[in-house]
Amino acid sequence: TLPDAQPSQGSRPIPDPEPGEILVTCDGPLTMVPLPDGERPPPSRGDTRLELRGTPVRLLDTSDRIGALCNRLEYRSETERVDLFAQPGKQVTVMTDDVWMRADNLWAEMDTGIAGSSDTAGSAVMLASSPLTAALQNEQAAQLDPEAPGSLEQDLTIQWSKGVSVRFEPGGASGSGQMKFVQFNGDVKVRTADGDIDAQSLEMQFVPDQTGKARPERMVAKGNVRAHNVDQTLWADTLVATLDEAEPLADEADAEPASDTNSQDLMADARVRDFDAKGDVQVLLADGARAFADTLQGDAQQEQVVLKGDNIVVARADLLIEHGTQVTIERKTGTAQWPGGGLARLLARPIQVTQDQRIQRPTVPAKTANIPRVVTMRATWNDAMSFDSNFADGAGALDLAGKVSIVAQQQPTERASLGGNTLRMEFASIAHSDTSNGKANAPKTPAAQSAAGAFSGEGRVLSKLIATGTARLERRTWPTKKRAQTPEIIYIGGERVIWDDINTSASVEGKGDFVTRQPTWAAKEGEGPFRGPGIARFTWDNRLDMVREPDDRFHIVMQGMVEGLWKGAQGSDDIATLSADAVTAVTRRDTDALAEPEPDSLSTTPSSGLDFDGDASIERVTAIGRVFLATPMRRADADSLDYNTRTGIARLEGRPGHPVAIVNEGAPLPVRATAMVWNMDPAIDTITLQSPRGSGSR
């Protein structure tokens, strides 16, 4: 035992140790004792084992720029292994220029380049400034602060519960170019200013940058992975991200490089190049929509994400889209592409998909007493779907291709459909749209606004549906939900059919046809052309416009070589034809003729779109220009026609130099007059002439 060291005045300074030597100094007593029996000695005479105890022990490695604080330190020279242990209730602290790490125990082997902590909890904080500055400047371990600086900028923090493994270049373990690999295990939580990652394990792989400093190149998260930012939350079994070296900012490109004592956050030296998620992938967006896929691939630089799977599903509270195999989202252009067919359903009973956890893929919910029809609209397509989020200042537009069909069925007794080779859905912002629905200019309710179309969402409504290529718009109505009777039908077809869901109107550009069918149960009007039970069909060459008026009537204007045919339900000879340059038909629903609805055919759910009722009863027909009207008994040629089917009275007028002419069956000569009033009721069938001209028989 040597007494306390008392260096004399002018004593020789303590020399630095030679390579392979260990120099120990102390200012207290030094006691040397034999190695206890059973204790294994170092493997050779040149090896040393060293144990330090303190409150705390402070370790400063000036060459590798590492500081450490612990309750006990063990060193073994044969492997250059250092073990750091904490006292009960405390943790070991290790700090570099970049990282402040704490754990119950930590160890490192300098010769083999491995380190870690054994199945214990810990945490790491990536620093914006070095905590070693003062200690390194003075080469004094005593100046290491055992408490984390209060001004730490915690841009990146990592927590784990089951240990950490580290690999580095042998001979150094700092973050200044030597780090190769870090793996955190057990309930790993990564927190950054831009988002969070949770996983069972997290690996980070490093490569040297141009200055020799380590930068992260690859990150692998495994086991119930959750990645979250303000835009979305991702769940997967595995998430792999490839990182590139960050480019300097424009105003920093000419700046002096940072010194070792003023290093940056490790992640500030990297940017995500691409990422790949696999295994029950789910993505929850900020607007409440959730996508389900098998894999997700992302290109951060191109801002592109590709979802793939055997059955991709996109769901929201009122919407379920299924049967996709790939979806590509382009954030730069604000578009999404869905190649191949799919099925979308609008739901009256909402589904819950916004939970902050993985969930089972949703299915159509069961019916309830209040909601007997859960699916209120169904859309199918064969070839592709695409979405443009930039249309109409962010309201969006959706395009479907390949035998597209949309069927809306709000009530068991009603069904509306729209189809074509392609179909475009255009949306409008609720704040900027005219939300009147054509019914006495009454605004749509908030519920109807959010469910106005199959792909509408919060803050927007379905504005227009545009079908092209053998397009068709149809509505069928039955008196009861059993649908045993022939349905009432209104049908519009053409090459381009446009439905305005906000204003409840339709138009056809180019040639087309318009058909109504009134079964006997739906009409109590008398017999006669275009009145009562029967079928009316009109064709035209130019266009059709159908507008709902506040009184719930539809005004349908057809232009360009219009031809009409009426076939009554009473007999084969109950036929009438009409042709003109332009024809206007006014339709309404004969509500007093409908059977009493069954109790469960009523629903409190909002409108599902395509709401043009069952207005198949023609109330009035007007025609202008080269009018020709024919029945089995009479044929009339005029310049204009105004026919009220409710009264059976038709007024025909000529024009200067071209009077009205009527030819009666069996008469050799026509009857002419400036105008005529024709009572077309088959029981009456009379004509009153105004300013008659010429000759003929009645």
XYZ file of C-alpha atoms in Angstrom:
698
model
C 0.000 0.000 0.000
C 1.348 3.387 -1.031
C 0.373 6.537 0.867
C -1.519 9.450 -0.691
C 0.486 10.993 -3.518
C 2.225 14.254 -2.503
C 4.130 15.556 -5.563
C 7.007 17.835 -4.571
C 7.534 21.315 -5.917
C 9.047 21.130 -9.380
C 8.391 17.406 -9.731
C 8.706 15.923 -13.176
C 5.410 15.953 -15.199
C 3.694 12.642 -15.771
C 4.583 11.347 -19.251
C 1.986 10.180 -21.812
C 1.695 6.364 -22.011
C 3.499 4.590 -24.789
C 1.449 2.503 -27.250
C 0.175 -0.603 -25.475
C 0.777 0.938 -22.037
C -1.839 1.970 -19.471
C -1.055 4.879 -17.191
C -3.082 5.231 -13.991
C -2.722 8.184 -11.647
C -4.528 8.930 -8.401
C -4.344 11.423 -5.544
C -5.307 8.900 -2.852
C -3.781 5.703 -1.500
C -2.944 2.848 -3.877
C -3.297 -0.751 -2.627
C -2.169 -3.824 -4.545
C -3.446 -7.300 -3.463
C -3.085 -10.795 -4.967
C -5.748 -11.952 -7.416
C -8.405 -13.859 -5.433
C -8.556 -17.633 -5.815
C -10.892 -18.666 -8.638
C -10.589 -15.363 -10.460
C -9.299 -15.904 -13.969
C -6.212 -13.853 -14.703
C -5.667 -11.989 -17.979
C -4.707 -14.398 -20.779
C -1.121 -13.129 -20.974
C 1.332 -11.132 -18.938
C 0.928 -8.196 -21.279
C -2.860 -8.014 -20.813
C -4.673 -5.970 -18.240
C -8.087 -5.898 -16.650
C -9.195 -2.657 -15.091
C -12.256 -1.871 -12.978
C -13.231 1.632 -11.907
C -16.007 2.548 -9.495
C -17.308 6.005 -8.775
C -20.295 8.272 -8.428
C -19.981 8.633 -11.310
C -17.058 7.237 -13.260
C -16.244 9.695 -16.043
C -14.593 8.465 -19.252
C -13.270 10.765 -21.991
C -11.791 9.353 -25.208
C -10.208 12.339 -26.943
C -9.145 10.405 -30.062
C -12.565 8.959 -30.832
C -14.457 11.891 -29.244
C -16.535 9.828 -26.835
C -17.623 10.631 -23.309
C -19.251 8.270 -20.799
C -20.616 8.321 -17.259
C -21.413 5.202 -15.248
C -21.277 3.670 -11.774
C -18.723 0.964 -12.721
C -16.297 0.554 -15.628
C -14.543 -2.667 -16.604
C -11.741 -2.760 -19.191
C -10.024 -5.797 -20.744
C -6.997 -5.147 -22.879
C -7.033 -8.476 -24.754
C -10.166 -7.408 -26.714
C -10.084 -3.712 -25.975
C -13.481 -4.289 -24.371
C -15.108 -1.697 -22.151
C -18.222 -2.487 -20.069
C -20.217 0.293 -18.456
C -22.693 -0.490 -15.666
C -25.192 1.708 -13.861
C -26.196 1.563 -10.231
C -29.781 0.441 -9.485
C -32.318 3.044 -10.579
C -29.769 4.873 -12.742
C -28.564 4.586 -16.323
C -25.252 4.684 -18.153
C -24.730 7.769 -20.306
C -22.650 7.770 -23.491
C -22.213 10.903 -25.561
C -20.597 11.764 -28.873
C -20.699 14.949 -30.873
C -24.029 13.781 -32.325
C -25.689 11.422 -29.862
C -26.718 11.388 -26.214
C -27.487 7.751 -25.297
C -28.676 6.206 -22.051
C -29.169 2.547 -21.080
C -28.901 0.224 -18.083
C -25.602 -1.119 -19.437
C -23.388 -0.597 -22.471
C -20.296 -2.353 -23.784
C -17.895 -2.017 -26.703
C -15.025 -4.058 -28.163
C -12.669 -1.698 -29.981
C -10.689 -4.467 -31.705
C -13.721 -6.257 -33.166
C -15.864 -3.172 -33.819
C -18.986 -4.316 -31.991
C -20.913 -2.742 -29.149
C -24.336 -2.676 -27.562
C -26.473 -3.108 -24.500
C -27.815 -6.437 -23.327
C -31.625 -6.784 -23.387
C -32.208 -3.542 -21.523
C -34.194 -0.409 -22.142
C -32.567 2.745 -23.383
C -32.902 5.964 -25.309
C -30.875 8.069 -27.725
C -31.175 11.690 -28.748
C -29.580 13.082 -31.888
C -28.031 16.433 -31.009
C -27.764 19.740 -32.801
C -24.579 20.693 -30.876
C -21.818 18.691 -29.225
C -21.975 18.068 -25.429
C -18.231 17.301 -25.425
C -16.902 20.717 -26.384
C -15.681 21.907 -22.962
C -14.259 18.530 -21.875
C -12.381 18.005 -25.146
C -10.901 21.485 -25.141
C -9.443 20.930 -21.652
C -8.961 17.157 -21.957
C -10.678 16.799 -18.612
C -13.248 14.015 -18.113
C -14.360 15.781 -14.941
C -16.034 18.402 -17.121
C -18.521 15.904 -18.573
C -22.002 16.875 -17.392
C -23.923 13.862 -16.012
C -27.235 15.582 -16.828
C -28.494 16.129 -20.364
C -28.146 19.795 -21.331
C -31.426 21.644 -20.880
C -31.087 23.267 -24.291
C -30.964 20.002 -26.251
C -32.684 20.262 -29.624
C -34.299 16.853 -29.798
C -34.759 16.671 -33.589
C -34.533 12.877 -33.433
C -35.101 10.676 -30.378
C -35.108 6.864 -30.223
C -36.344 4.641 -27.397
C -36.148 0.866 -27.078
C -36.814 -1.834 -24.474
C -34.648 -4.848 -25.364
C -31.152 -3.652 -26.075
C -29.142 -2.168 -28.914
C -26.431 -3.613 -31.188
C -23.718 -1.476 -32.812
C -21.009 -2.212 -35.376
C -18.222 0.189 -36.226
C -14.802 0.230 -37.817
C -12.408 -1.493 -35.363
C -10.370 0.984 -33.407
C -13.046 3.666 -33.188
C -16.671 3.931 -32.142
C -17.624 7.560 -32.570
C -20.156 8.941 -34.983
C -17.502 10.867 -36.910
C -17.142 8.503 -39.845
C -16.720 5.180 -38.016
C -20.295 3.991 -37.430
C -21.448 1.108 -39.682
C -24.622 -0.358 -38.195
C -27.028 0.180 -35.286
C -29.988 -2.024 -34.378
C -32.514 -1.088 -31.696
C -34.696 -3.894 -30.342
C -38.016 -4.121 -28.539
C -40.822 -1.527 -28.705
C -38.691 0.912 -30.677
C -40.063 4.465 -30.841
C -38.528 7.048 -33.173
C -39.688 10.642 -32.802
C -38.716 13.448 -35.162
C -40.043 16.888 -35.983
C -41.444 15.482 -39.255
C -43.012 12.263 -37.975
C -42.782 9.117 -35.853
C -41.880 5.449 -36.381
C -42.823 2.573 -34.058
C -41.566 -0.991 -34.596
C -40.280 -4.065 -32.797
C -36.797 -3.465 -34.224
C -35.070 -0.707 -36.163
C -31.804 -1.008 -38.104
C -29.747 1.909 -39.379
C -26.844 1.286 -41.764
C -24.126 3.931 -42.268
C -21.527 4.699 -44.939
C -18.761 7.339 -44.964
C -19.552 10.600 -46.721
C -17.007 12.646 -48.687
C -15.472 13.958 -45.465
C -15.238 10.491 -43.896
C -18.097 11.126 -41.509
C -20.746 8.433 -41.124
C -24.119 9.146 -42.693
C -27.165 6.865 -42.649
C -27.696 5.005 -45.933
C -30.494 2.586 -45.111
C -33.138 2.169 -42.425
C -35.077 -1.056 -41.812
C -38.030 -1.229 -39.403
C -39.545 -4.637 -38.651
C -42.472 -5.975 -36.673
C -45.833 -4.182 -36.480
C -44.362 -1.042 -38.017
C -46.221 2.256 -37.660
C -44.943 5.384 -39.457
C -46.837 8.639 -38.953
C -46.720 12.246 -40.130
C -49.280 15.019 -40.459
C -50.471 13.719 -43.851
C -50.801 10.005 -43.203
C -50.153 6.970 -41.013
C -48.614 3.781 -42.432
C -48.716 0.274 -40.956
C -46.702 -2.673 -42.316
C -44.723 -5.737 -41.241
C -41.513 -4.281 -42.718
C -40.503 -0.788 -43.807
C -37.202 -0.198 -45.643
C -35.964 3.301 -46.511
C -32.911 4.115 -48.631
C -31.246 7.422 -47.805
C -29.147 9.759 -49.927
C -26.720 12.400 -48.737
C -28.572 15.665 -48.297
C -27.749 18.475 -50.691
C -26.608 21.710 -49.045
C -28.984 24.628 -49.010
C -28.305 27.352 -51.550
C -27.191 29.858 -48.940
C -24.953 27.248 -47.290
C -23.162 25.953 -50.378
C -20.264 28.394 -50.034
C -20.144 28.339 -46.251
C -17.167 26.960 -44.355
C -17.607 23.288 -43.432
C -18.693 22.655 -39.858
C -15.951 21.696 -37.436
C -15.955 18.429 -35.582
C -17.033 20.214 -32.435
C -20.083 21.726 -34.138
C -21.533 18.738 -35.967
C -25.070 18.376 -37.251
C -27.916 15.978 -36.534
C -27.145 12.614 -38.148
C -30.413 12.655 -40.083
C -29.728 16.172 -41.314
C -26.990 14.637 -43.473
C -29.481 12.389 -45.274
C -32.710 12.490 -47.224
C -35.056 9.653 -48.141
C -34.554 8.387 -51.696
C -37.082 5.553 -51.736
C -38.976 3.332 -49.338
C -40.590 -0.084 -49.457
C -43.274 -1.456 -47.118
C -44.457 -5.081 -47.084
C -46.973 -7.194 -45.231
C -50.582 -6.133 -44.553
C -49.862 -2.571 -45.617
C -52.418 0.024 -44.473
C -52.286 3.766 -45.104
C -54.623 6.141 -43.237
C -54.818 9.581 -44.823
C -55.572 12.824 -43.026
C -59.010 13.053 -44.704
C -60.110 9.754 -43.105
C -59.606 7.432 -46.109
C -57.670 4.199 -45.552
C -55.967 2.033 -48.210
C -55.182 -1.678 -47.812
C -52.495 -3.430 -49.908
C -49.815 -6.122 -49.766
C -46.872 -3.851 -50.642
C -46.065 -0.161 -50.939
C -43.164 1.299 -52.928
C -42.286 4.968 -52.797
C -39.936 7.297 -54.635
C -39.405 10.317 -52.393
C -37.675 12.418 -55.045
C -40.398 11.844 -57.636
C -43.033 11.965 -54.861
C -44.597 8.777 -56.164
C -46.185 5.926 -54.196
C -47.257 2.582 -55.689
C -49.605 0.236 -53.805
C -49.836 -3.374 -54.999
C -51.789 -6.434 -53.918
C -54.206 -9.181 -54.884
C -57.139 -7.049 -53.696
C -56.416 -3.397 -52.990
C -59.133 -1.751 -50.896
C -59.775 1.949 -50.321
C -62.335 2.767 -47.632
C -63.869 5.774 -45.969
C -66.826 6.136 -43.615
C -69.363 6.045 -46.463
C -67.292 4.445 -49.229
C -65.751 1.064 -50.052
C -63.620 0.519 -53.206
C -62.324 -3.001 -53.909
C -60.756 -5.415 -56.423
C -57.727 -3.364 -57.445
C -54.246 -4.770 -58.032
C -52.238 -1.523 -58.219
C -52.640 2.158 -57.372
C -50.022 4.785 -58.289
C -50.178 8.147 -56.506
C -48.262 11.095 -57.977
C -48.034 13.811 -55.347
C -46.340 16.352 -57.639
C -49.164 16.225 -60.165
C -51.874 15.498 -57.619
C -53.090 12.424 -59.506
C -53.792 8.770 -58.744
C -53.946 5.904 -61.274
C -55.780 2.598 -60.746
C -55.132 0.293 -63.767
C -57.684 -2.461 -64.249
C -61.226 -2.916 -63.053
C -62.805 -2.259 -59.695
C -65.948 -1.969 -57.613
C -66.997 1.022 -55.516
C -69.965 1.176 -53.152
C -71.511 4.134 -51.333
C -72.845 3.131 -47.928
C -75.821 4.436 -45.986
C -74.463 2.890 -42.780
C -70.937 4.207 -42.094
C -67.912 2.018 -41.413
C -65.130 2.923 -38.967
C -61.670 3.054 -40.565
C -59.959 5.926 -38.715
C -58.670 3.974 -35.699
C -55.018 4.633 -34.884
C -54.123 0.963 -35.281
C -54.165 -1.846 -37.813
C -57.679 -3.092 -38.514
C -59.351 -5.892 -40.432
C -60.263 -5.082 -44.008
C -63.751 -3.581 -43.922
C -66.818 -5.205 -45.456
C -70.307 -3.956 -46.250
C -72.085 -3.561 -42.888
C -75.247 -5.469 -42.085
C -78.710 -4.005 -42.504
C -80.556 -2.487 -39.574
C -84.215 -1.743 -38.881
C -83.655 1.914 -39.789
C -81.336 1.252 -42.742
C -82.670 -1.708 -44.760
C -80.554 -0.774 -47.813
C -76.912 -0.310 -46.818
C -75.478 0.053 -50.349
C -77.060 3.143 -51.920
C -74.749 3.475 -54.954
C -72.571 0.977 -56.789
C -69.945 1.757 -59.456
C -68.080 -0.801 -61.561
C -65.493 -0.429 -64.350
C -63.284 -2.782 -66.348
C -60.212 -0.911 -67.572
C -58.925 1.910 -65.343
C -59.647 4.573 -62.761
C -57.778 7.864 -62.304
C -58.211 10.792 -59.920
C -57.107 14.411 -60.394
C -57.022 16.243 -57.066
C -56.254 19.614 -58.689
C -59.500 19.912 -60.636
C -61.791 22.785 -59.571
C -59.347 24.255 -57.048
C -58.824 20.968 -55.258
C -62.362 19.555 -55.356
C -61.123 16.817 -57.712
C -62.271 14.774 -60.707
C -62.467 11.000 -61.153
C -62.297 9.149 -64.494
C -63.464 5.558 -64.993
C -62.963 3.557 -68.188
C -64.215 0.261 -69.577
C -67.953 -0.558 -69.515
C -68.591 1.764 -66.610
C -71.833 1.398 -64.668
C -73.131 3.398 -61.711
C -76.295 2.228 -59.982
C -77.956 4.291 -57.240
C -80.617 2.578 -55.170
C -81.737 4.670 -52.230
C -85.108 2.906 -51.861
C -86.112 -0.690 -52.600
C -88.730 0.688 -55.022
C -86.342 2.930 -57.021
C -83.164 2.438 -59.010
C -81.175 4.963 -61.056
C -78.214 4.115 -63.273
C -75.656 5.826 -65.484
C -73.201 4.036 -67.731
C -70.957 4.239 -70.761
C -67.578 3.247 -72.103
C -66.048 6.021 -69.963
C -67.397 8.073 -67.103
C -66.042 11.230 -65.474
C -67.061 12.457 -62.017
C -66.419 16.114 -61.325
C -66.624 17.447 -57.778
C -67.201 20.920 -56.363
C -66.294 22.524 -53.068
C -69.278 22.863 -50.753
C -68.210 26.406 -49.946
C -68.184 27.406 -53.651
C -70.951 25.244 -55.114
C -74.611 26.017 -55.679
C -76.050 23.343 -53.401
C -79.637 23.719 -54.561
C -80.997 20.400 -55.759
C -83.704 21.654 -58.053
C -86.499 21.005 -55.579
C -87.976 24.408 -54.919
C -84.372 25.631 -54.691
C -84.013 23.953 -51.307
C -80.373 23.494 -50.202
C -79.072 20.020 -49.620
C -78.610 18.950 -46.024
C -75.047 18.447 -44.680
C -75.678 14.705 -44.755
C -76.668 14.857 -48.399
C -73.672 17.031 -49.177
C -71.240 14.478 -47.763
C -72.984 11.566 -49.502
C -73.945 13.246 -52.765
C -71.796 10.949 -54.846
C -69.892 7.701 -54.702
C -66.513 9.407 -54.320
C -67.463 12.665 -52.597
C -65.800 13.545 -49.312
C -65.783 16.024 -46.510
C -65.836 19.540 -47.926
C -66.905 18.548 -51.438
C -69.945 17.226 -53.292
C -70.489 15.421 -56.557
C -71.065 18.083 -59.212
C -71.281 16.352 -62.600
C -71.280 12.873 -64.092
C -70.181 12.708 -67.742
C -70.642 9.406 -69.569
C -69.341 8.871 -73.121
C -69.501 6.091 -75.684
C -72.960 4.475 -75.836
C -73.833 6.383 -72.671
C -77.147 5.889 -70.874
C -79.008 7.465 -67.973
C -81.995 5.548 -66.601
C -84.337 5.448 -63.653
C -86.793 2.674 -62.803
C -89.598 2.771 -60.243
C -91.794 -0.010 -58.845
C -94.926 0.348 -56.699
C -93.610 -2.023 -53.994
C -90.282 -3.466 -52.955
C -91.259 -6.901 -54.309
C -90.910 -5.522 -57.850
C -93.514 -7.911 -59.186
C -95.033 -5.345 -61.566
C -93.578 -3.813 -64.724
C -91.446 -0.814 -63.674
C -91.948 2.780 -64.705
C -88.922 3.877 -66.780
C -87.299 7.090 -67.924
C -84.228 6.621 -70.133
C -81.789 8.965 -71.909
C -79.031 7.679 -74.199
C -76.359 9.139 -76.474
C -72.656 9.356 -77.175
C -72.117 11.912 -74.406
C -74.515 12.180 -71.457
C -73.948 14.765 -68.704
C -75.730 14.641 -65.344
C -75.541 17.724 -63.103
C -76.126 16.382 -59.596
C -76.149 19.805 -57.930
C -78.827 21.288 -60.193
C -80.553 17.951 -60.926
C -80.331 18.351 -64.690
C -79.047 16.374 -67.669
C -77.892 16.973 -71.212
C -76.891 14.910 -74.227
C -74.432 16.287 -76.771
C -75.013 14.941 -80.280
C -77.431 12.223 -81.333
C -79.438 10.352 -78.770
C -82.762 8.949 -77.660
C -85.219 9.561 -74.835
C -87.651 6.857 -73.689
C -90.425 6.801 -71.121
C -92.595 3.862 -70.136
C -95.774 4.256 -68.124
C -97.269 0.956 -66.905
C -100.946 0.797 -66.036
C -100.301 0.986 -62.284
C -98.424 4.286 -62.631
C -100.934 6.355 -64.649
C -104.640 7.106 -64.381
C -104.816 9.459 -67.337
C -107.113 8.696 -70.232
C -106.064 7.091 -73.464
C -104.533 8.871 -76.421
C -101.162 9.668 -77.997
C -98.384 10.266 -75.434
C -100.813 9.908 -72.512
C -101.729 7.081 -70.209
C -100.046 3.648 -70.124
C -97.575 3.102 -72.927
C -94.101 3.780 -74.274
C -92.822 7.025 -75.795
C -89.498 7.245 -77.642
C -87.817 10.337 -79.092
C -84.613 10.574 -81.129
C -82.687 13.679 -82.243
C -79.552 14.688 -84.117
C -78.254 17.726 -82.191
C -78.715 17.690 -78.406
C -81.026 17.246 -75.423
C -81.306 19.341 -72.253
C -83.328 18.203 -69.254
C -83.877 20.644 -66.376
C -85.874 20.183 -63.200
C -88.158 23.072 -62.345
C -89.114 24.134 -58.791
C -92.529 22.468 -59.233
C -90.791 19.050 -59.596
C -91.480 18.909 -63.330
C -88.740 18.161 -65.853
C -88.505 20.236 -69.026
C -86.824 18.158 -71.720
C -85.743 20.023 -74.868
C -84.656 17.989 -77.929
C -83.178 19.653 -81.013
C -82.272 18.617 -84.558
C -84.460 16.291 -86.639
C -86.466 15.096 -83.674
C -88.614 12.017 -84.192
C -91.070 10.638 -81.650
C -93.021 7.393 -81.461
C -95.841 6.528 -79.087
C -97.087 2.966 -78.489
C -100.014 2.624 -76.151
C -100.506 -0.348 -73.863
C -104.108 -0.998 -74.938
C -103.672 -2.344 -78.468
C -101.417 -2.796 -81.453
C -103.071 0.060 -83.350
C -102.607 2.520 -80.469
C -99.693 4.290 -82.180
C -98.708 7.908 -82.841
C -95.641 9.476 -84.448
C -94.219 12.998 -84.237
C -91.332 14.736 -85.987
C -90.066 18.337 -85.833
C -86.953 20.465 -85.751
C -87.245 20.806 -81.951
C -89.469 19.128 -79.370
C -90.008 19.959 -75.695
C -91.564 17.411 -73.341
C -92.687 18.203 -69.798
C -92.778 15.203 -67.481
C -93.991 14.726 -63.945
C -94.620 11.892 -61.534
C -98.210 10.794 -61.048
C -97.771 10.515 -57.281
C -101.456 9.888 -56.688
C -101.184 6.757 -58.831
C -98.393 5.174 -56.815
C -99.233 2.344 -54.467
C -98.862 2.978 -50.768
C -95.150 2.434 -49.984
C -94.284 -0.342 -47.648
C -92.884 0.706 -44.231
C -89.341 -0.478 -44.829
C -89.168 1.185 -48.243
C -88.742 4.506 -46.468
C -85.273 5.469 -45.366
C -83.786 8.338 -43.405
C -80.513 8.102 -45.326
C -79.486 11.014 -47.533
C -79.729 11.190 -51.315
C -77.255 9.011 -53.195
C -77.220 11.060 -56.392
C -78.933 10.587 -59.789
C -82.062 11.868 -58.080
C -84.449 12.546 -60.953
C -87.311 10.542 -59.444
C -89.573 8.524 -61.723
C -90.856 11.357 -63.894
C -91.971 9.182 -66.789
C -95.446 10.632 -67.259
C -95.503 13.113 -70.175
C -97.697 16.063 -69.264
C -97.105 18.335 -72.248
C -95.447 18.143 -75.657
C -94.516 21.159 -77.777
C -92.848 21.062 -81.175
C -91.473 23.757 -83.497
C -90.409 23.644 -87.144
C -91.626 21.180 -89.798
C -93.986 19.481 -87.400
C -95.564 16.211 -88.551
C -98.021 14.393 -86.248
C -99.727 11.135 -87.226
C -102.210 8.724 -85.637
C -103.907 5.689 -87.228
C -106.782 7.971 -88.305
C -105.154 11.375 -89.018
C -101.907 12.963 -90.203
C -101.118 16.641 -89.533
C -98.462 18.919 -91.019
C -97.797 22.208 -89.158
C -95.141 24.685 -88.038
C -95.794 24.336 -84.280
C -97.596 22.032 -81.889
C -98.718 22.504 -78.278
C -100.239 19.323 -76.866
C -101.552 18.968 -73.295
C -101.833 15.257 -72.607
C -103.885 15.827 -69.463
C -106.723 17.449 -71.447
C -106.005 15.668 -74.703
C -106.085 19.020 -76.554
C -103.443 19.762 -79.204
C -103.137 23.142 -80.913
C -101.399 23.174 -84.294
C -100.351 26.381 -86.033
C -98.900 27.140 -89.416
C -96.773 29.978 -90.643
C -97.277 32.580 -93.363
C -97.563 30.771 -96.651
C -97.656 27.360 -94.971
C -100.975 26.633 -93.204
C -101.717 23.593 -91.083
C -102.777 20.588 -93.140
C -104.550 17.497 -91.850
C -105.290 14.375 -93.885
C -108.036 12.117 -92.529
C -107.847 8.392 -93.185
C -109.811 7.623 -96.354
C -110.164 11.277 -97.411
C -108.796 12.220 -100.836
C -107.849 15.809 -99.955
C -106.289 17.475 -96.885
C -107.968 20.061 -94.669
C -105.998 23.322 -94.312
C -106.245 26.196 -91.843
C -104.120 28.852 -90.210
C -104.506 26.940 -86.926
C -106.379 23.920 -85.672
C -107.388 22.537 -82.282
C -107.334 18.748 -82.218
C -109.001 16.911 -79.329
C -106.947 13.714 -79.429
C -109.021 11.805 -76.860
C -109.938 8.621 -78.813
C -113.500 8.865 -77.485
C -113.872 12.352 -79.004
C -111.267 12.838 -81.780
C -112.508 16.149 -83.171
C -110.803 19.046 -84.954
C -111.758 22.709 -84.779
C -110.445 24.886 -87.615
C -109.345 28.489 -87.322
C -109.362 30.439 -90.645
C -109.962 27.297 -92.747
C -108.604 27.162 -96.274
C -109.053 24.786 -99.173
C -111.360 21.785 -99.095
C -111.557 18.359 -97.635
C -113.660 16.163 -95.353
C -113.742 15.910 -91.593
